[in-house]
Amino acid sequence: MGIFVLSMGLGSWKFGSTTEAVRALKKVLLLSAIFLSLAFFTIRLSIMNPQFHWLLLPQLILIGAVGFFSGAELPLLAKLSSPERKENNIAQVLIWDYLGMAFGSLFFGFYILQTWGVYITFALLLGSHALLLIWAFLHTPRQDAHI
């Protein structure tokens, strides 16, 4: 998941300022279709025959490529739909959003889970969510219900 999200951020960065949006979007759709068919058959082959597990390494490379072009898809669609040229702002937001998600997923998987373990990590995660919800509930302005 982290590889995919990181690749989405890189794709958003790369295609955030291109002018050939329609042609690039066609490439994205074509490569996505090719990847999905290759992914299905590679995983199916490695499940049926364990000696083909080495095929999963190129699969990770393909996941990165599809993530790259998936990240490019949203800025390209924004360019096609917004004549006011606001797509650079959208692309910048998506770049930092995807890269932040990639950092979070890699940090969570490689550091937090390894350091604290599964039970403590999820207890802290659920506890922090509960505290955030309580804080949001207490600080949200109330409106009277009118029937």
PDB file of C-alpha atoms in Angstrom:
ATOM      1  CA  MET A   1       0.000   0.000   0.000  1.00  0.00           C
ATOM      2  CA  GLY A   2       2.820   2.374   0.820  1.00  0.00           C
ATOM      3  CA  ILE A   3       4.472   1.778  -2.548  1.00  0.00           C
ATOM      4  CA  PHE A   4       1.188   2.469  -4.330  1.00  0.00           C
ATOM      5  CA  VAL A   5       0.489   5.709  -2.433  1.00  0.00           C
ATOM      6  CA  LEU A   6       4.054   6.953  -2.863  1.00  0.00           C
ATOM      7  CA  SER A   7       3.809   6.267  -6.583  1.00  0.00           C
ATOM      8  CA  MET A   8       0.516   8.182  -6.690  1.00  0.00           C
ATOM      9  CA  GLY A   9       2.267  11.204  -5.205  1.00  0.00           C
ATOM     10  CA  LEU A  10       5.043  10.977  -7.770  1.00  0.00           C
ATOM     11  CA  GLY A  11       2.524  10.659 -10.597  1.00  0.00           C
ATOM     12  CA  SER A  12       0.597  13.667  -9.349  1.00  0.00           C
ATOM     13  CA  TRP A  13       3.835  15.635  -9.202  1.00  0.00           C
ATOM     14  CA  LYS A  14       4.895  14.592 -12.702  1.00  0.00           C
ATOM     15  CA  PHE A  15       1.605  15.252 -14.461  1.00  0.00           C
ATOM     16  CA  GLY A  16       0.533  18.283 -12.445  1.00  0.00           C
ATOM     17  CA  SER A  17       1.811  20.696 -15.071  1.00  0.00           C
ATOM     18  CA  THR A  18       1.452  18.890 -18.411  1.00  0.00           C
ATOM     19  CA  THR A  19      -0.631  20.232 -21.279  1.00  0.00           C
ATOM     20  CA  GLU A  20      -1.358  16.941 -23.020  1.00  0.00           C
ATOM     21  CA  ALA A  21      -4.008  15.852 -20.541  1.00  0.00           C
ATOM     22  CA  VAL A  22      -6.213  13.844 -22.874  1.00  0.00           C
ATOM     23  CA  ARG A  23      -3.392  11.782 -24.367  1.00  0.00           C
ATOM     24  CA  ALA A  24      -1.909  11.076 -20.952  1.00  0.00           C
ATOM     25  CA  LEU A  25      -5.307  10.049 -19.574  1.00  0.00           C
ATOM     26  CA  LYS A  26      -5.665   7.507 -22.382  1.00  0.00           C
ATOM     27  CA  LYS A  27      -2.245   6.105 -21.447  1.00  0.00           C
ATOM     28  CA  VAL A  28      -3.325   5.863 -17.814  1.00  0.00           C
ATOM     29  CA  LEU A  29      -6.429   3.892 -18.695  1.00  0.00           C
ATOM     30  CA  LEU A  30      -4.559   1.587 -21.073  1.00  0.00           C
ATOM     31  CA  LEU A  31      -1.766   0.860 -18.593  1.00  0.00           C
ATOM     32  CA  SER A  32      -4.291   0.262 -15.812  1.00  0.00           C
ATOM     33  CA  ALA A  33      -6.091  -2.326 -17.932  1.00  0.00           C
ATOM     34  CA  ILE A  34      -2.807  -4.041 -18.808  1.00  0.00           C
ATOM     35  CA  PHE A  35      -1.697  -4.044 -15.184  1.00  0.00           C
ATOM     36  CA  LEU A  36      -4.927  -5.487 -13.842  1.00  0.00           C
ATOM     37  CA  SER A  37      -4.800  -8.397 -16.260  1.00  0.00           C
ATOM     38  CA  LEU A  38      -1.106  -9.051 -15.530  1.00  0.00           C
ATOM     39  CA  ALA A  39      -1.670  -8.806 -11.784  1.00  0.00           C
ATOM     40  CA  PHE A  40      -4.509 -11.303 -11.863  1.00  0.00           C
ATOM     41  CA  PHE A  41      -2.597 -13.884 -13.878  1.00  0.00           C
ATOM     42  CA  THR A  42       0.668 -13.457 -11.961  1.00  0.00           C
ATOM     43  CA  ILE A  43      -0.958 -13.884  -8.568  1.00  0.00           C
ATOM     44  CA  ARG A  44      -3.013 -16.804  -9.832  1.00  0.00           C
ATOM     45  CA  LEU A  45       0.115 -18.478 -11.236  1.00  0.00           C
ATOM     46  CA  SER A  46       2.103 -17.991  -8.031  1.00  0.00           C
ATOM     47  CA  ILE A  47      -0.724 -19.463  -5.945  1.00  0.00           C
ATOM     48  CA  MET A  48      -1.072 -22.519  -8.166  1.00  0.00           C
ATOM     49  CA  ASN A  49       2.692 -23.091  -8.524  1.00  0.00           C
ATOM     50  CA  PRO A  50       4.862 -21.904  -5.607  1.00  0.00           C
ATOM     51  CA  GLN A  51       8.014 -22.104  -7.720  1.00  0.00           C
ATOM     52  CA  PHE A  52       6.808 -18.963  -9.528  1.00  0.00           C
ATOM     53  CA  HIS A  53       6.921 -16.703  -6.442  1.00  0.00           C
ATOM     54  CA  TRP A  54       9.829 -14.831  -8.028  1.00  0.00           C
ATOM     55  CA  LEU A  55       7.263 -13.279 -10.376  1.00  0.00           C
ATOM     56  CA  LEU A  56       5.922 -11.214  -7.491  1.00  0.00           C
ATOM     57  CA  LEU A  57       8.935  -8.854  -7.515  1.00  0.00           C
ATOM     58  CA  PRO A  58       8.047  -7.462 -10.947  1.00  0.00           C
ATOM     59  CA  GLN A  59       4.524  -7.234  -9.563  1.00  0.00           C
ATOM     60  CA  LEU A  60       5.716  -4.678  -7.012  1.00  0.00           C
ATOM     61  CA  ILE A  61       7.274  -2.668  -9.822  1.00  0.00           C
ATOM     62  CA  LEU A  62       3.987  -2.783 -11.698  1.00  0.00           C
ATOM     63  CA  ILE A  63       2.132  -1.663  -8.573  1.00  0.00           C
ATOM     64  CA  GLY A  64       4.458   1.316  -8.410  1.00  0.00           C
ATOM     65  CA  ALA A  65       3.834   2.114 -12.076  1.00  0.00           C
ATOM     66  CA  VAL A  66       0.071   1.904 -11.711  1.00  0.00           C
ATOM     67  CA  GLY A  67       0.231   4.052  -8.592  1.00  0.00           C
ATOM     68  CA  PHE A  68       2.264   6.595 -10.539  1.00  0.00           C
ATOM     69  CA  PHE A  69      -0.322   6.822 -13.284  1.00  0.00           C
ATOM     70  CA  SER A  70      -3.218   6.736 -10.820  1.00  0.00           C
ATOM     71  CA  GLY A  71      -1.712   9.746  -9.117  1.00  0.00           C
ATOM     72  CA  ALA A  72      -1.499  11.425 -12.505  1.00  0.00           C
ATOM     73  CA  GLU A  73      -5.150  10.745 -13.231  1.00  0.00           C
ATOM     74  CA  LEU A  74      -6.694  13.238 -10.798  1.00  0.00           C
ATOM     75  CA  PRO A  75      -4.624  16.270 -11.864  1.00  0.00           C
ATOM     76  CA  LEU A  76      -5.307  15.394 -15.496  1.00  0.00           C
ATOM     77  CA  LEU A  77      -9.044  15.172 -14.876  1.00  0.00           C
ATOM     78  CA  ALA A  78      -8.893  18.477 -13.017  1.00  0.00           C
ATOM     79  CA  LYS A  79      -7.237  20.065 -16.042  1.00  0.00           C
ATOM     80  CA  LEU A  80      -9.931  18.774 -18.337  1.00  0.00           C
ATOM     81  CA  SER A  81     -12.741  20.057 -16.126  1.00  0.00           C
ATOM     82  CA  SER A  82     -11.432  23.450 -14.967  1.00  0.00           C
ATOM     83  CA  PRO A  83     -10.915  26.165 -17.539  1.00  0.00           C
ATOM     84  CA  GLU A  84      -9.782  28.633 -14.837  1.00  0.00           C
ATOM     85  CA  ARG A  85      -6.372  26.915 -14.582  1.00  0.00           C
ATOM     86  CA  LYS A  86      -6.818  25.955 -10.931  1.00  0.00           C
ATOM     87  CA  GLU A  87      -5.386  22.521 -11.629  1.00  0.00           C
ATOM     88  CA  ASN A  88      -1.933  23.448 -10.377  1.00  0.00           C
ATOM     89  CA  ASN A  89      -3.401  24.137  -6.930  1.00  0.00           C
ATOM     90  CA  ILE A  90      -5.231  20.806  -6.991  1.00  0.00           C
ATOM     91  CA  ALA A  91      -2.098  18.998  -8.148  1.00  0.00           C
ATOM     92  CA  GLN A  92      -0.032  20.569  -5.353  1.00  0.00           C
ATOM     93  CA  VAL A  93      -2.589  19.499  -2.744  1.00  0.00           C
ATOM     94  CA  LEU A  94      -2.642  15.969  -4.139  1.00  0.00           C
ATOM     95  CA  ILE A  95       1.151  15.753  -4.222  1.00  0.00           C
ATOM     96  CA  TRP A  96       1.478  16.551  -0.538  1.00  0.00           C
ATOM     97  CA  ASP A  97      -1.562  14.446   0.349  1.00  0.00           C
ATOM     98  CA  TYR A  98      -0.208  11.340  -1.371  1.00  0.00           C
ATOM     99  CA  LEU A  99       3.334  11.808  -0.101  1.00  0.00           C
ATOM    100  CA  GLY A 100       2.035  12.325   3.441  1.00  0.00           C
ATOM    101  CA  MET A 101      -0.034   9.141   3.194  1.00  0.00           C
ATOM    102  CA  ALA A 102       3.001   7.276   1.886  1.00  0.00           C
ATOM    103  CA  PHE A 103       5.166   8.514   4.751  1.00  0.00           C
ATOM    104  CA  GLY A 104       2.466   7.622   7.267  1.00  0.00           C
ATOM    105  CA  SER A 105       1.965   4.122   5.913  1.00  0.00           C
ATOM    106  CA  LEU A 106       5.697   3.399   5.765  1.00  0.00           C
ATOM    107  CA  PHE A 107       6.317   4.892   9.224  1.00  0.00           C
ATOM    108  CA  PHE A 108       3.401   2.933  10.671  1.00  0.00           C
ATOM    109  CA  GLY A 109       4.427  -0.367   9.099  1.00  0.00           C
ATOM    110  CA  PHE A 110       8.169  -0.226   9.564  1.00  0.00           C
ATOM    111  CA  TYR A 111       8.552   1.670  12.834  1.00  0.00           C
ATOM    112  CA  ILE A 112       5.441   1.857  14.999  1.00  0.00           C
ATOM    113  CA  LEU A 113       4.284  -1.738  14.562  1.00  0.00           C
ATOM    114  CA  GLN A 114       7.832  -3.046  14.944  1.00  0.00           C
ATOM    115  CA  THR A 115       8.465  -0.978  18.073  1.00  0.00           C
ATOM    116  CA  TRP A 116       5.209  -1.274  20.014  1.00  0.00           C
ATOM    117  CA  GLY A 117       3.619  -4.430  18.623  1.00  0.00           C
ATOM    118  CA  VAL A 118       0.112  -4.975  17.331  1.00  0.00           C
ATOM    119  CA  TYR A 119      -1.923  -4.744  20.543  1.00  0.00           C
ATOM    120  CA  ILE A 120      -0.342  -1.614  21.980  1.00  0.00           C
ATOM    121  CA  THR A 121      -0.325   0.107  18.580  1.00  0.00           C
ATOM    122  CA  PHE A 122      -4.020  -0.469  17.971  1.00  0.00           C
ATOM    123  CA  ALA A 123      -4.910   0.394  21.566  1.00  0.00           C
ATOM    124  CA  LEU A 124      -3.118   3.736  21.185  1.00  0.00           C
ATOM    125  CA  LEU A 125      -4.653   4.277  17.766  1.00  0.00           C
ATOM    126  CA  LEU A 126      -8.202   3.612  18.954  1.00  0.00           C
ATOM    127  CA  GLY A 127      -7.646   5.641  22.116  1.00  0.00           C
ATOM    128  CA  SER A 128      -6.395   8.631  20.140  1.00  0.00           C
ATOM    129  CA  HIS A 129      -9.409   8.415  17.835  1.00  0.00           C
ATOM    130  CA  ALA A 130     -11.751   8.295  20.819  1.00  0.00           C
ATOM    131  CA  LEU A 131     -10.076  11.354  22.373  1.00  0.00           C
ATOM    132  CA  LEU A 132     -10.280  13.207  19.068  1.00  0.00           C
ATOM    133  CA  LEU A 133     -13.992  12.431  18.742  1.00  0.00           C
ATOM    134  CA  ILE A 134     -14.668  13.549  22.324  1.00  0.00           C
ATOM    135  CA  TRP A 135     -12.745  16.775  21.743  1.00  0.00           C
ATOM    136  CA  ALA A 136     -14.615  17.439  18.474  1.00  0.00           C
ATOM    137  CA  PHE A 137     -17.956  16.728  20.157  1.00  0.00           C
ATOM    138  CA  LEU A 138     -17.216  19.114  23.036  1.00  0.00           C
ATOM    139  CA  HIS A 139     -15.957  21.912  20.777  1.00  0.00           C
ATOM    140  CA  THR A 140     -18.630  21.744  18.079  1.00  0.00           C
ATOM    141  CA  PRO A 141     -21.186  24.550  18.354  1.00  0.00           C
ATOM    142  CA  ARG A 142     -24.676  23.336  19.182  1.00  0.00           C
ATOM    143  CA  GLN A 143     -27.699  24.208  17.102  1.00  0.00           C
ATOM    144  CA  ASP A 144     -31.226  23.920  18.404  1.00  0.00           C
ATOM    145  CA  ALA A 145     -33.338  21.376  16.598  1.00  0.00           C
ATOM    146  CA  HIS A 146     -36.476  22.884  15.106  1.00  0.00           C
ATOM    147  CA  ILE A 147     -39.273  20.529  14.218  1.00  0.00           C
TER     148      ILE A 147
END
